[in-house]
Short mmCIF file of C-alpha atoms and ligand atoms in Angstrom, two decimals:
data_model
loop_
_atom_site.label_atom_id
_atom_site.label_comp_id
_atom_site.label_asym_id
_atom_site.label_seq_id
_atom_site.Cartn_x
_atom_site.Cartn_y
_atom_site.Cartn_z
CA MET K 98 48.03 140.06 58.66
CA LEU K 99 46.42 139.89 62.08
CA HIS K 100 47.53 143.38 63.17
CA GLU K 101 48.80 146.40 61.29
CA ASN K 102 52.23 146.33 62.96
CA LEU K 103 53.00 143.09 61.07
CA GLY K 104 54.28 142.75 57.51
CA VAL K 105 56.52 140.75 55.19
CA ASN K 106 59.71 142.22 53.70
CA GLU K 107 61.53 141.52 50.42
CA LYS K 108 63.41 138.62 52.04
CA GLY K 109 60.11 136.97 52.87
CA HIS K 110 60.71 137.62 56.57
CA LEU K 111 58.03 138.68 58.98
CA THR K 112 58.38 142.28 60.12
CA PHE K 113 57.09 143.61 63.42
CA ALA K 114 56.93 147.29 64.34
CA GLY K 115 59.19 148.01 61.37
CA ALA K 116 61.91 145.45 62.23
CA ASP K 117 62.88 142.19 60.50
CA VAL K 118 62.16 139.62 63.20
CA VAL K 119 64.62 137.06 61.78
CA THR K 120 67.41 139.62 62.22
CA LEU K 121 66.29 140.21 65.81
CA ALA K 122 66.17 136.46 66.49
CA GLU K 123 69.78 136.22 65.24
CA LYS K 124 70.86 139.21 67.31
CA TYR K 125 69.23 138.29 70.64
CA GLY K 126 68.67 134.53 70.33
CA THR K 127 65.39 132.68 70.87
CA PRO K 128 62.94 132.30 72.48
CA LEU K 129 62.54 136.03 72.29
CA MET K 130 59.67 138.31 73.11
CA LEU K 131 59.32 141.55 71.15
CA LEU K 132 57.25 144.48 72.38
CA ASP K 133 56.00 147.24 70.09
CA GLU K 134 56.50 150.32 72.23
CA MET K 135 54.51 152.75 70.10
CA ARG K 136 51.55 150.40 69.95
CA ILE K 137 51.37 150.26 73.75
CA ARG K 138 51.71 154.04 74.02
CA LYS K 139 49.02 154.57 71.38
CA THR K 140 46.53 152.26 73.08
CA ILE K 141 47.20 153.89 76.44
CA ARG K 142 46.57 157.31 74.88
CA THR K 143 43.35 156.05 73.30
CA TYR K 144 42.03 154.87 76.68
CA LYS K 145 43.21 157.99 78.47
CA GLN K 146 41.69 160.39 75.99
CA ALA K 147 38.43 158.47 75.62
CA LEU K 148 37.88 158.23 79.38
CA GLU K 149 38.57 161.91 79.92
CA GLU K 150 36.49 163.06 76.94
CA ASN K 151 33.50 160.91 77.77
CA PHE K 152 33.51 160.92 81.56
CA GLY K 153 35.45 164.11 82.34
CA ALA K 154 38.66 164.92 84.18
CA GLY K 155 39.34 162.50 87.02
CA SER K 156 38.36 159.50 84.86
CA TYR K 157 41.44 157.61 83.66
CA PRO K 158 42.90 154.16 82.98
CA LEU K 159 45.03 152.08 85.32
CA PHE K 160 47.29 149.53 83.67
CA ALA K 161 46.53 146.10 85.15
CA SER K 162 50.17 145.21 85.53
CA LYS K 163 49.52 141.53 86.22
CA ALA K 164 49.34 141.28 82.41
CA LEU K 165 52.98 142.31 81.99
CA CYS K 166 55.17 143.31 84.89
CA PHE K 167 58.71 144.63 84.60
CA LYS K 168 60.39 147.92 85.31
CA GLY K 169 60.25 149.18 81.73
CA ILE K 170 56.47 148.97 81.50
CA TYR K 171 56.04 150.96 84.73
CA ARG K 172 58.41 153.63 83.35
CA LEU K 173 56.27 153.77 80.24
CA ALA K 174 53.08 154.01 82.33
CA ALA K 175 54.66 156.86 84.30
CA GLU K 176 55.63 158.69 81.11
CA GLU K 177 52.10 158.31 79.76
CA GLY K 178 50.65 159.62 83.02
CA ILE K 179 48.36 156.70 83.85
CA GLY K 180 47.77 154.81 87.08
CA ILE K 181 48.51 151.15 87.75
CA ASP K 182 46.61 148.23 89.22
CA THR K 183 48.92 146.07 91.32
CA VAL K 184 48.11 142.79 93.03
CA SER K 185 51.16 142.03 95.11
CA VAL K 186 54.09 143.56 96.91
CA GLY K 187 56.22 142.16 94.10
CA GLU K 188 54.42 144.35 91.58
CA ILE K 189 54.49 147.37 93.91
CA TYR K 190 58.20 146.83 94.55
CA THR K 191 58.92 146.65 90.80
CA ALA K 192 56.91 149.82 90.13
CA LYS K 193 58.77 151.61 92.90
CA ALA K 194 62.13 150.39 91.59
CA ALA K 195 61.15 151.85 88.21
CA GLY K 196 60.49 155.22 89.84
CA PHE K 197 56.69 155.01 89.42
CA ASP K 198 54.80 157.39 91.72
CA LEU K 199 52.97 154.97 94.00
CA LYS K 200 50.27 157.53 94.76
CA LYS K 201 48.88 156.45 91.39
CA ALA K 202 48.95 152.76 92.36
CA TYR K 203 45.84 150.77 93.32
CA PHE K 204 46.49 147.71 95.45
CA HIS K 205 44.22 144.74 94.70
CA GLY K 206 44.07 141.19 95.96
CA ASN K 207 41.74 139.01 98.00
CA ASN K 208 44.32 138.14 100.63
CA LYS K 209 46.68 140.92 101.55
CA THR K 210 48.87 139.76 104.40
CA ASP K 211 49.75 142.00 107.34
CA ALA K 212 53.21 142.40 105.81
CA ASP K 213 51.64 143.41 102.46
CA ILE K 214 49.46 146.00 104.19
CA ARG K 215 52.44 147.44 106.06
CA TYR K 216 54.62 147.58 102.93
CA ALA K 217 51.96 149.26 100.83
CA VAL K 218 51.04 151.87 103.45
CA GLU K 219 54.69 152.62 104.31
CA ASN K 220 55.51 153.07 100.64
CA GLY K 221 52.62 155.42 100.00
CA VAL K 222 50.40 153.31 97.74
CA GLY K 223 47.59 155.71 96.84
CA THR K 224 44.56 153.47 97.05
CA PHE K 225 43.79 150.05 98.47
CA VAL K 226 41.05 148.09 96.76
CA VAL K 227 39.77 146.33 99.85
CA ASP K 228 38.30 142.92 99.15
CA ASN K 229 36.58 141.85 102.37
CA GLU K 230 35.82 142.70 106.00
CA ASP K 231 38.79 140.79 107.39
CA GLU K 232 41.12 142.86 105.28
CA LEU K 233 39.32 146.09 106.15
CA ARG K 234 39.69 145.45 109.87
CA ALA K 235 43.34 144.45 109.49
CA LEU K 236 44.03 147.62 107.51
CA GLU K 237 42.24 149.80 110.06
CA SER K 238 44.16 148.31 112.95
CA TYR K 239 47.49 148.79 111.18
CA LEU K 240 46.56 152.40 110.29
CA ALA K 241 45.40 153.15 113.84
CA ALA K 242 48.74 151.92 115.24
CA ALA K 243 50.70 153.83 112.59
CA GLY K 244 48.59 156.97 113.02
CA LYS K 245 47.85 157.15 109.28
CA LYS K 246 44.82 157.37 107.01
CA GLN K 247 44.37 155.47 103.77
CA ASP K 248 42.20 155.98 100.69
CA ILE K 249 40.35 152.86 99.67
CA LEU K 250 37.84 151.51 97.18
CA LEU K 251 35.69 148.54 98.13
CA ARG K 252 35.58 145.60 95.74
CA ILE K 253 31.98 144.70 95.10
CA THR K 254 30.66 141.68 93.21
CA PRO K 255 27.80 142.90 91.07
CA GLY K 256 26.43 139.37 90.67
CA ILE K 257 26.32 139.19 86.92
CA ASP K 258 24.99 135.81 85.87
CA PRO K 259 27.90 133.86 84.40
CA HIS K 260 25.46 131.81 82.35
CA THR K 261 24.60 134.87 80.29
CA HIS K 262 28.21 135.77 79.69
CA LYS K 263 30.19 132.57 79.68
CA ALA K 264 33.59 134.18 79.87
CA ILE K 265 32.70 136.05 83.00
CA VAL K 266 33.28 134.46 86.31
CA THR K 267 34.96 137.01 88.55
CA GLY K 268 31.91 139.22 89.00
CA SER K 269 29.54 136.49 90.15
CA VAL K 270 28.28 136.23 93.74
CA ASP K 271 30.05 132.92 94.40
CA SER K 272 33.56 134.24 93.89
CA LYS K 273 36.69 134.50 95.96
CA PHE K 274 36.69 138.21 95.16
CA GLY K 275 34.79 141.04 96.77
CA SER K 276 31.56 141.50 98.69
CA ALA K 277 28.25 140.73 97.05
CA ILE K 278 25.39 143.19 96.78
CA GLU K 279 22.84 140.36 96.68
CA THR K 280 23.78 138.99 100.12
CA GLY K 281 23.83 142.38 101.83
CA GLN K 282 27.56 142.05 102.47
CA ALA K 283 28.41 144.93 100.14
CA GLU K 284 26.21 147.23 102.22
CA GLY K 285 27.69 145.80 105.42
CA ILE K 286 31.28 146.42 104.42
CA THR K 287 30.40 149.92 103.19
CA ARG K 288 28.85 150.82 106.53
CA LEU K 289 31.86 149.36 108.30
CA ALA K 290 34.30 151.34 106.11
CA LEU K 291 32.36 154.54 106.80
CA SER K 292 32.60 153.93 110.54
CA LEU K 293 36.35 153.35 110.68
CA PRO K 294 38.35 156.48 111.57
CA HIS K 295 41.48 155.75 109.53
CA ILE K 296 39.73 154.60 106.36
CA VAL K 297 38.85 157.12 103.66
CA LEU K 298 36.30 155.53 101.37
CA LYS K 299 36.64 156.95 97.85
CA GLY K 300 34.23 154.63 96.08
CA PHE K 301 33.72 151.17 94.64
CA HIS K 302 35.31 148.68 92.29
CA CYS K 303 34.06 145.74 90.30
CA HIS K 304 35.58 143.53 87.63
CA VAL K 305 33.48 141.25 85.50
CA GLY K 306 36.01 139.20 83.54
CA SER K 307 38.54 139.16 80.75
CA GLN K 308 38.72 138.91 76.94
CA ILE K 309 35.24 140.42 76.53
CA PHE K 310 34.18 141.81 73.15
CA ASP K 311 30.72 142.98 74.09
CA ILE K 312 29.93 146.17 76.05
CA ASP K 313 26.81 144.74 77.73
CA PRO K 314 28.63 143.11 80.69
CA PHE K 315 30.24 146.46 81.46
CA THR K 316 27.09 148.54 81.18
CA GLU K 317 25.15 145.90 83.10
CA ALA K 318 27.78 145.96 85.86
CA ALA K 319 27.78 149.77 85.83
CA ASP K 320 24.00 149.81 86.13
CA ILE K 321 24.08 147.50 89.16
CA MET K 322 26.90 149.49 90.75
CA LEU K 323 25.14 152.84 90.18
CA ARG K 324 21.97 151.49 91.79
CA PHE K 325 24.09 150.35 94.72
CA ILE K 326 25.78 153.77 94.95
CA ALA K 327 22.36 155.46 94.89
CA TYR K 328 21.04 153.08 97.55
CA ILE K 329 24.06 153.76 99.78
CA ALA K 330 23.67 157.51 99.29
CA ALA K 331 19.98 157.36 100.23
CA ASN K 332 20.59 155.20 103.28
CA THR K 333 23.86 156.54 104.67
CA GLY K 334 24.33 159.94 103.05
CA TYR K 335 27.67 158.78 101.57
CA THR K 336 28.32 159.73 97.94
CA ALA K 337 30.94 157.70 96.07
CA GLU K 338 33.47 159.76 94.15
CA VAL K 339 34.92 156.90 92.13
CA LEU K 340 33.56 153.88 90.29
CA ASN K 341 36.26 151.56 88.96
CA LEU K 342 34.79 149.15 86.41
CA GLY K 343 37.85 146.89 86.19
CA GLY K 344 39.48 145.54 83.07
CA GLY K 345 38.48 142.99 80.51
CA LEU K 346 38.18 144.36 76.98
CA GLY K 347 39.13 141.76 74.39
CA VAL K 348 41.94 141.45 71.87
CA LYS K 349 42.09 139.72 68.49
CA TYR K 350 44.29 136.62 68.81
CA VAL K 351 43.06 134.82 65.71
CA GLU K 352 41.14 135.55 62.53
CA GLY K 353 37.40 135.62 63.19
CA GLN K 354 37.74 137.61 66.40
CA PRO K 355 36.91 141.31 66.16
CA VAL K 356 39.32 144.20 66.56
CA LEU K 357 37.82 146.47 69.18
CA ASP K 358 37.98 150.22 68.71
CA TYR K 359 38.54 151.08 72.38
CA ALA K 360 37.67 154.76 71.88
CA ALA K 361 34.33 153.80 70.33
CA VAL K 362 33.66 151.18 73.02
CA ILE K 363 34.28 153.73 75.79
CA ARG K 364 32.08 156.26 74.00
CA GLU K 365 29.24 153.72 73.77
CA MET K 366 29.73 152.70 77.39
CA ALA K 367 29.60 156.34 78.46
CA ALA K 368 26.37 156.99 76.59
CA VAL K 369 24.64 154.06 78.30
CA ILE K 370 26.15 154.70 81.72
CA LYS K 371 25.21 158.40 81.72
CA LEU K 372 21.66 157.57 80.71
CA ARG K 373 21.37 154.96 83.46
CA ALA K 374 22.86 157.32 86.06
CA ALA K 375 20.28 159.95 85.11
CA GLU K 376 17.41 157.40 85.31
CA ILE K 377 18.63 156.13 88.68
CA GLY K 378 19.20 159.67 89.92
CA CYS K 379 22.79 158.99 90.83
CA ALA K 380 25.51 161.61 90.34
CA LEU K 381 28.05 160.18 87.92
CA PRO K 382 31.26 159.29 89.79
CA HIS K 383 34.70 159.42 88.14
CA ILE K 384 35.06 156.28 86.06
CA LEU K 385 38.26 154.23 86.13
CA LEU K 386 39.07 151.27 83.89
CA GLU K 387 41.82 148.72 84.47
CA PRO K 388 42.88 147.37 81.08
CA GLY K 389 45.64 144.79 81.11
CA ARG K 390 45.39 142.54 78.07
CA SER K 391 44.12 145.23 75.70
CA LEU K 392 47.10 147.51 76.42
CA VAL K 393 49.82 144.96 75.77
CA ALA K 394 48.65 141.68 74.17
CA ASP K 395 48.84 142.61 70.50
CA ALA K 396 51.97 144.68 71.13
CA GLY K 397 53.89 141.47 71.79
CA ILE K 398 55.07 138.52 69.74
CA THR K 399 57.29 135.58 70.64
CA LEU K 400 59.94 134.15 68.34
CA TYR K 401 61.21 130.58 68.53
CA THR K 402 63.69 128.50 66.58
CA VAL K 403 62.26 125.37 65.03
CA GLY K 404 63.97 122.14 66.14
CA SER K 405 62.62 118.69 65.40
CA VAL K 406 59.89 118.33 62.81
CA LYS K 407 58.28 114.93 62.74
CA THR K 408 55.28 113.29 61.19
CA ILE K 409 53.70 110.31 62.87
CA THR K 410 52.57 108.25 59.92
CA GLY K 411 48.80 108.11 59.80
CA TYR K 412 48.43 110.61 62.63
CA LYS K 413 49.86 114.10 62.58
CA SER K 414 52.94 116.25 62.45
CA TYR K 415 54.70 117.91 65.32
CA VAL K 416 56.89 120.99 65.06
CA SER K 417 58.99 121.42 68.21
CA VAL K 418 60.37 124.80 69.18
CA ASP K 419 62.93 125.96 71.74
CA GLY K 420 60.33 127.39 74.15
CA GLY K 421 56.85 126.28 75.15
CA MET K 422 54.79 126.18 78.33
CA PRO K 423 57.52 127.80 80.44
CA ASP K 424 57.27 131.04 78.44
CA ASN K 425 53.64 130.60 77.38
CA PRO K 426 51.45 128.40 79.60
CA ARG K 427 48.20 129.77 78.17
CA TYR K 428 47.39 126.93 75.80
CA ALA K 429 48.13 124.38 78.52
CA LEU K 430 45.94 126.28 80.97
CA TYR K 431 43.11 127.63 78.83
CA GLU K 432 43.55 126.12 75.36
CA ALA K 433 44.09 129.74 74.37
CA PRO K 434 43.99 130.32 70.61
CA TYR K 435 47.03 131.91 68.94
CA THR K 436 48.07 132.73 65.41
CA VAL K 437 51.34 131.07 64.46
CA LEU K 438 53.47 132.11 61.47
CA LEU K 439 56.68 130.85 59.97
CA ALA K 440 58.57 134.12 60.29
CA SER K 441 61.58 133.11 58.20
CA LYS K 442 59.37 132.07 55.24
CA ALA K 443 56.41 134.34 55.77
CA ASP K 444 55.56 134.58 52.08
CA ALA K 445 55.68 130.82 51.34
CA PRO K 446 52.41 128.94 50.83
CA SER K 447 51.03 127.34 53.99
CA ASP K 448 50.19 123.71 53.40
CA PHE K 449 51.72 121.83 56.33
CA LYS K 450 49.24 120.98 59.06
CA CYS K 451 50.84 120.44 62.46
CA SER K 452 50.84 120.94 66.19
CA VAL K 453 53.41 123.40 67.47
CA VAL K 454 54.85 122.07 70.70
CA GLY K 455 57.45 123.10 73.25
CA ARG K 456 60.51 121.36 74.58
CA CYS K 457 59.25 120.34 78.02
CA CYS K 458 59.07 116.77 79.14
CA GLU K 459 55.27 116.86 79.24
CA SER K 460 52.65 116.06 76.57
CA GLY K 461 50.57 119.07 77.55
CA ASP K 462 53.39 121.37 76.50
CA ILE K 463 51.59 122.59 73.41
CA LEU K 464 51.66 126.11 72.00
CA GLN K 465 48.95 125.50 69.42
CA GLU K 466 47.21 122.62 67.63
CA ASN K 467 45.87 122.43 64.08
CA VAL K 468 48.20 125.06 62.71
CA THR K 469 48.89 125.33 58.98
CA LEU K 470 52.35 126.63 58.05
CA PRO K 471 54.80 126.46 55.19
CA LYS K 472 56.68 123.24 55.97
CA PRO K 473 59.32 124.28 58.52
CA VAL K 474 62.82 122.85 58.80
CA ARG K 475 65.25 122.88 61.70
CA GLY K 476 66.58 126.42 62.16
CA ASP K 477 63.52 128.25 60.82
CA ILE K 478 62.13 131.06 62.96
CA LEU K 479 58.54 130.69 64.08
CA ALA K 480 56.43 133.51 65.52
CA VAL K 481 53.49 133.25 67.89
CA LEU K 482 51.48 136.47 67.70
CA CYS K 483 49.73 138.43 70.40
CA THR K 484 51.80 137.24 73.34
CA GLY K 485 52.27 140.56 75.15
CA ALA K 486 49.73 139.86 77.90
CA TYR K 487 49.92 137.10 80.52
CA ASN K 488 52.86 135.35 78.84
CA TYR K 489 56.05 136.78 80.30
CA ALA K 490 54.01 137.54 83.42
CA MET K 491 53.05 133.87 83.79
CA ALA K 492 56.36 132.41 82.64
CA SER K 493 58.11 129.82 84.79
CA ASN K 494 61.35 127.86 84.86
CA TYR K 495 59.64 124.51 84.48
CA ASN K 496 62.17 121.91 83.34
CA ARG K 497 64.82 124.48 84.31
CA ILE K 498 64.29 126.41 81.13
CA PRO K 499 65.44 130.04 81.44
CA ARG K 500 62.94 132.78 80.69
CA PRO K 501 63.33 134.53 77.32
CA ALA K 502 64.80 137.94 76.70
CA VAL K 503 62.37 140.79 75.99
CA VAL K 504 63.20 143.49 73.46
CA TRP K 505 61.47 146.79 72.77
CA VAL K 506 60.96 147.57 69.11
CA ASN K 507 60.21 151.17 68.34
CA GLU K 508 59.59 151.93 64.68
CA GLY K 509 62.32 149.56 63.58
CA ALA K 510 64.81 150.28 66.38
CA ASP K 511 65.45 147.60 69.02
CA THR K 512 66.59 147.91 72.63
CA LEU K 513 66.86 145.25 75.30
CA ALA K 514 64.07 145.44 77.91
CA ILE K 515 64.77 142.28 79.94
CA ARG K 516 67.92 140.23 79.48
CA ARG K 517 67.68 136.52 78.89
CA GLU K 518 67.72 134.53 82.11
CA THR K 519 70.89 132.49 82.62
CA TYR K 520 71.42 129.11 84.26
CA GLU K 521 73.27 130.99 86.97
CA ASP K 522 70.21 133.22 87.55
CA MET K 523 68.11 130.11 88.02
CA THR K 524 70.36 128.61 90.69
CA ARG K 525 71.22 131.78 92.56
CA LEU K 526 68.71 131.25 95.39
CA GLU K 527 69.93 127.79 96.16
CA VAL K 528 72.16 127.23 99.18
N1 LIG B 1002 41.29 144.31 87.09
C1 LIG B 1002 41.12 143.20 87.82
C2 LIG B 1002 40.60 143.33 89.17
C3 LIG B 1002 41.45 141.95 87.30
O1 LIG B 1002 41.26 140.86 88.03
C4 LIG B 1002 41.98 141.85 85.99
C5 LIG B 1002 42.37 140.55 85.42
C6 LIG B 1002 42.16 143.04 85.25
C7 LIG B 1002 41.79 144.25 85.84
C8 LIG B 1002 42.71 143.05 83.85
O2 LIG B 1002 41.88 142.36 82.97
P1 LIG B 1002 42.22 142.38 81.40
O3 LIG B 1002 42.01 143.78 80.91
O4 LIG B 1002 43.64 141.97 81.25
O5 LIG B 1002 41.28 141.41 80.80
N2 LIG B 1002 45.73 134.86 83.15
C9 LIG B 1002 44.53 135.03 82.35
C10 LIG B 1002 43.86 136.35 82.60
C11 LIG B 1002 43.49 136.57 84.05
C12 LIG B 1002 42.90 137.93 84.29
C13 LIG B 1002 42.77 138.18 85.75
N3 LIG B 1002 42.30 139.48 86.09
C14 LIG B 1002 44.90 134.85 80.88
O6 LIG B 1002 46.05 134.55 80.58
O7 LIG B 1002 44.02 134.97 80.01
#
C-alpha cells in the first residue's frame, strides 16, 4: 500500500485510518473526501519538533492553508500550536471564524487590495509578508492613518535557476512574486521598509516551489538569503530576526516516488544552513517553514461510485465516476499523477487497464489515465489516494456539481467535517 494508514480488511474493502471506506461511502454518500486526523497531527508535530530541535525556540512551521482551507483545519492548527500562512481575506476570515489566534497568521499574496490590508490590520493579523514596493507604501499609508504599527517580512526572490530544478518556478527572478536580489530591488525594498515609521521589519521570506524531494533547492535558497541578510546587516546595520524558507517538501502520490522523512530532511537542512551561516558570518535567524502539501496530502483520500464502464473496441476503456474535475482539477491542470484503487474489491487481481474519468461535459475531465484495476462494475467504490492537498481547496461547481462532503477519520471513528454541498447552496447567491 502507498501509505501506512491504508489496508484491506476481511471483506476485501480498502481501509483508511482504521475505517472501512465502503461503509463510509454508504454512510455519507460519494464523492466523499476522508481526512486522517492523526496523520495530520503527527506530521505537524514532526515539523514542529524538528524545527525547534534543530534551529531552536522561535523556529516553527506555518500551515500553508491554501492547500486545505476550512474551519476544522484551523482549529486543529490552533490545537497543535502552529502558525498559518494565509493568502486572502477569505482564508483569514475562515481562520478567525474557527477561533484561530490571528497573531500567528502570516498574510501572503502579490496583490493585497486596500480592503485586504484594512481587514488584516483591523483583525490583528500578526505578520504581513509584503510582496512589493507598491504594497509596502499602501500598507504604510493605511497604518499611518490608523495610527498603528505592523510586523512584516519581505518576500524576496532568491533567483534560483529554474533550469536546474525544473519543478521550481516561484523563486526565479522573472516571477510575479517578490523582489529580486539580482536586480537590486530586494535591497531597495529593504531600505524603504527600514525608513517607514509604521513598518516593523522582522525579516525575509522566500519560497522556491512545490512537490520537491531534494534538499538542495532549500539549502541553496537559504545560502542566498543568508548572504543577502549579511549584506544588509553590513550596509544598513539591520539584523533580520526571521528567515521564512516557504513550503514545498514533496509527498508520495505514486509508487516510485520517495517517502520523505521530514524530521531527517529538516535535520539535514539545519546542518547545511548552520555551516553556511557560520561561513558567511551571519547570525542564524529563526527559521520558519510553510508546509502545505506535506501536512495534508497523504492524509486525504477521495471516494467515488463507479457509473458507466465502457470499452471502445480497439482503443481503450473508460471508467466514469460520480466526481471528477470539479472536486479534483489537478490532472486537468497539471497531469498530476495519482494512485487509484478499487476500494470495494481491494484484494481482487488488477488486470483491467482504463482511464478513470469524471462526469463533466468536457473531455479533459480525467482523474487518471493508464490505470490498472480489478474490472469495476456500476456501484463499485473507487478511491483516489493522496487527495488531501489542493483538491477540496481547488474544487469548483463546474457543471453545477456540488462539492463533496469531507469526513474526519480518527483511528476508525468518523465525524463530519464539511457537509455535502446542496443544489440549494449552489443557487443561494442568485437573485
Ligand atoms: N508558501 C508559499 C509562499 C507558497 O506559495 C506555497 C505554495 C506554500 C508555502 C506551500 O507549498 P507546499 O508545501 O504545499 O508545496 N495548486 C498546486 C500547488 C500550488 C502551490 C502554490 N504555493 C498543486 O495543486 O500542486
